[in-house]
Amino acid sequence: MSEPRTLLTGATGTLGDELRPRLRKTGHDVRSANRSPPADADGEWVELDLADGTGIERALEGIDVVVHAATAPRGDSEAVDARGTERLLEAAAEAGVENVCYPSIVGIDSIPLSYYEHKLAAERALEKSDVSATVVRITQFHEFVLELCGTIERLPVWPVPSGFRVQPIAAGEAADAVVEHATVEPAGRVEPVGGPEVRTAADLVRSYREVAGLRRPVVGLPVPGSVASGFRSGAATRPDRAVGSTTWGEWLRKEVE
């Protein structure tokens, strides 16, 4: 078969930015999709809004594989991740797409965050869909942890939930794992992908403080509830699937110094 025609949703996101060049390098003819495609971007781009459904049919014309990286962790995740995925799948089945490869998150069935619940709804939609699919669950990105550190950086005291266990991975290494499964042959639910080490949230924040050359007290906060319990239990980690090789400290020094 000739190089697959591949639609990448969420093409300007943290993961999408890493996926675009990797898909091209591995022989995919990539059509990138976003609500507002950049004017100066290279390659083929289309407008696609999963929340209201505009542009879906056009985006899927002639497509063999969909890498569905669009997500809205800080927006309306129900409209984008849950309902939007349902719309995309319905249209993908009609368009004859061979495989929808979906990057998901480790622990979404054990940690009842609303965003995680909408990602889980997307997975269930994939299972019920007439189009074949591949689901790759991934642990948190280093980039996301750095963003969270930035939100507390100006505070005189840094509050961090006590006992939260996470296993961050570089988005580029996560993208490598997704591209491996972005083929015309669907694989169903594959083995999850995690970073090289399990750390507590407080450990990660202290590392950031050291690398950034800041002096702030880090204070652990006992957070109640089932979400906090899930993170403390390690539900967001998969130490047996430590696929990534770049540690938080190594990645952070390159980003901050």
XYZ file of C-alpha atoms in Angstrom:
257
model
C 0.000 0.000 0.000
C 1.144 3.553 -0.734
C 1.766 5.970 2.105
C -1.371 6.316 4.237
C -3.423 9.472 4.039
C -3.584 10.505 7.679
C -5.740 13.098 9.426
C -4.203 14.546 12.585
C -6.714 16.286 14.842
C -5.481 18.668 17.526
C -2.481 19.341 15.329
C -1.299 22.436 17.221
C -1.526 20.943 20.708
C 1.346 19.713 22.859
C 1.138 16.206 21.427
C 0.057 17.322 17.966
C 3.172 19.463 17.545
C 5.294 16.378 18.186
C 3.173 14.073 16.049
C 3.181 16.116 12.828
C 6.888 15.786 11.943
C 7.064 12.191 13.149
C 4.121 11.096 11.033
C 5.646 12.717 7.955
C 9.041 11.200 8.653
C 7.522 7.712 8.822
C 5.794 8.064 5.452
C 2.359 9.468 6.251
C 0.709 11.953 3.919
C -0.555 14.208 6.709
C -3.583 16.469 6.714
C -3.455 18.574 9.888
C -6.677 19.819 11.458
C -7.390 22.570 13.936
C -10.142 25.053 14.720
C -7.832 27.871 13.578
C -5.035 26.546 11.355
C -1.881 28.693 11.477
C -1.549 30.922 8.416
C 2.142 30.201 7.876
C 2.081 26.462 8.527
C 3.604 23.992 6.095
C 1.747 21.058 4.621
C -1.988 20.587 4.222
C -4.282 22.073 6.866
C -8.061 22.107 7.285
C -10.440 23.800 9.700
C -12.156 21.376 12.037
C -14.289 22.133 15.080
C -15.282 18.978 16.937
C -17.417 20.891 19.419
C -19.956 21.938 16.786
C -19.094 19.447 14.068
C -18.033 21.884 11.351
C -15.482 20.633 8.874
C -15.556 16.950 9.866
C -16.681 15.497 6.521
C -14.260 17.682 4.572
C -11.375 16.751 6.860
C -12.025 13.024 6.364
C -12.182 13.001 2.561
C -9.773 10.380 1.236
C -8.362 9.586 4.694
C -7.075 6.118 5.650
C -5.948 6.756 9.245
C -7.042 9.276 11.867
C -4.715 10.180 14.726
C -7.189 11.801 17.090
C -5.111 14.052 19.352
C -7.710 16.824 19.752
C -8.624 17.416 23.383
C -9.821 20.199 25.678
C -8.427 19.725 29.209
C -9.011 23.381 30.081
C -12.098 23.900 27.943
C -15.366 22.116 27.276
C -14.044 18.572 27.328
C -17.527 17.090 27.139
C -18.189 18.904 23.854
C -14.748 18.142 22.374
C -13.515 14.882 23.901
C -16.813 13.060 24.389
C -19.424 14.408 21.948
C -16.799 15.552 19.431
C -15.242 12.102 19.297
C -18.659 10.569 18.701
C -19.202 12.924 15.750
C -15.768 12.160 14.354
C -16.278 8.400 14.619
C -19.653 8.469 12.921
C -18.214 10.402 9.998
C -15.051 8.255 9.914
C -17.122 5.092 9.569
C -19.044 6.599 6.668
C -15.790 7.759 5.041
C -14.252 4.272 5.188
C -11.390 5.139 7.553
C -9.278 2.068 8.363
C -8.043 3.015 11.848
C -8.670 5.761 14.401
C -5.630 5.931 16.681
C -6.569 7.588 19.961
C -4.023 8.841 22.530
C -5.708 8.550 25.928
C -4.589 8.824 29.560
C -3.494 6.251 32.122
C -5.870 6.052 35.084
C -8.993 7.605 33.575
C -11.136 4.697 34.740
C -9.950 5.092 38.364
C -9.690 8.876 38.852
C -13.073 10.646 38.580
C -11.938 14.017 37.220
C -14.546 15.348 34.817
C -11.927 15.653 32.077
C -10.862 12.047 32.629
C -14.502 10.945 32.559
C -14.901 12.570 29.148
C -11.749 10.857 27.869
C -13.192 7.581 29.123
C -16.456 8.337 27.299
C -14.403 8.813 24.131
C -12.769 5.407 24.629
C -16.173 3.789 25.058
C -17.396 5.483 21.889
C -14.412 3.981 20.074
C -15.299 0.524 21.371
C -18.877 0.841 20.088
C -18.047 2.483 16.783
C -18.303 0.830 13.368
C -14.804 2.117 12.558
C -11.835 0.130 13.857
C -9.576 1.819 16.376
C -6.393 1.743 18.438
C -6.207 3.191 21.957
C -2.854 4.207 23.464
C -3.022 5.325 27.094
C -0.177 7.621 28.188
C 0.905 9.094 31.523
C 1.192 12.858 32.113
C 3.520 14.928 29.946
C 6.573 16.740 31.308
C 5.154 19.778 29.500
C 1.962 19.614 31.566
C 3.890 19.361 34.834
C 5.982 22.394 33.851
C 2.796 24.340 33.109
C 1.454 23.511 36.574
C 4.733 24.626 38.152
C 4.362 27.933 36.341
C 0.945 28.525 37.893
C 2.391 28.511 41.423
C 5.766 30.081 40.678
C 4.861 33.572 41.896
C 3.299 32.394 45.146
C 5.343 32.906 48.335
C 4.519 29.347 49.398
C 4.025 26.513 46.936
C 1.071 24.261 47.893
C 1.296 20.735 46.507
C -1.157 17.852 47.097
C 0.417 15.362 49.471
C 1.294 11.908 48.183
C 0.250 12.362 44.558
C 2.164 9.840 42.452
C 2.808 10.578 38.796
C 5.009 9.222 36.013
C 5.634 12.033 33.524
C 6.932 11.479 30.012
C 8.273 13.811 27.333
C 5.567 14.529 24.762
C 7.988 13.648 21.984
C 8.534 10.166 23.405
C 4.789 9.740 23.790
C 4.390 10.767 20.150
C 6.879 8.079 19.108
C 4.654 5.451 20.719
C 1.500 6.827 19.077
C 3.084 6.921 15.608
C 4.045 3.265 16.004
C 0.328 2.433 16.102
C -0.846 4.960 13.508
C -1.140 2.300 10.819
C -3.931 1.111 8.563
C -4.113 -2.023 10.711
C -6.012 -1.262 13.949
C -4.727 -2.888 17.130
C -7.512 -2.261 19.654
C -6.294 -1.403 23.141
C -2.506 -1.597 23.226
C -0.059 -1.536 26.124
C 0.070 1.865 27.892
C 3.045 4.194 27.759
C 4.673 5.746 30.825
C 7.635 7.916 31.696
C 10.913 6.508 33.043
C 10.206 7.058 36.754
C 7.393 7.395 39.256
C 7.709 10.517 41.416
C 5.551 12.391 43.870
C 4.189 15.755 42.855
C 6.226 17.369 45.631
C 9.416 15.795 44.249
C 8.725 17.254 40.817
C 8.043 20.709 42.206
C 11.221 20.676 44.300
C 13.208 19.725 41.205
C 11.685 22.658 39.370
C 12.534 24.975 42.246
C 16.160 23.833 42.176
C 16.608 24.103 38.411
C 14.875 27.486 38.269
C 17.069 28.790 41.095
C 14.117 29.796 43.276
C 13.660 29.749 47.028
C 10.100 28.887 47.968
C 8.835 26.570 50.695
C 6.926 23.584 49.310
C 4.001 22.692 51.552
C 2.134 19.413 51.228
C -1.641 19.702 51.347
C -3.769 16.742 52.480
C -6.456 16.687 49.786
C -9.608 14.643 50.476
C -11.842 12.925 47.962
C -11.784 10.148 45.397
C -9.716 12.075 42.840
C -6.908 12.654 45.313
C -7.181 9.074 46.514
C -6.728 7.859 42.940
C -3.553 9.875 42.439
C -2.166 8.801 45.820
C -2.840 5.145 44.997
C -0.750 5.346 41.852
C -3.692 4.895 39.474
C -2.131 7.494 37.146
C 1.084 5.476 36.842
C 2.249 2.297 35.122
C 5.753 1.547 36.434
C 5.729 -1.733 34.503
C 5.432 0.293 31.283
C 8.272 2.790 31.714
C 8.717 3.329 27.979
C 10.102 6.869 28.068
C 13.797 7.423 28.719
C 14.055 11.165 29.419
C 13.566 11.882 33.119
C 11.799 14.962 34.440
C 15.099 16.365 35.695
C 16.885 15.871 32.379
C 14.024 17.349 30.380
C 13.575 20.242 32.784
C 17.219 21.334 32.650
C 17.012 21.602 28.854
C 13.784 23.622 29.075
C 14.626 26.001 31.923
C 18.369 26.533 31.946
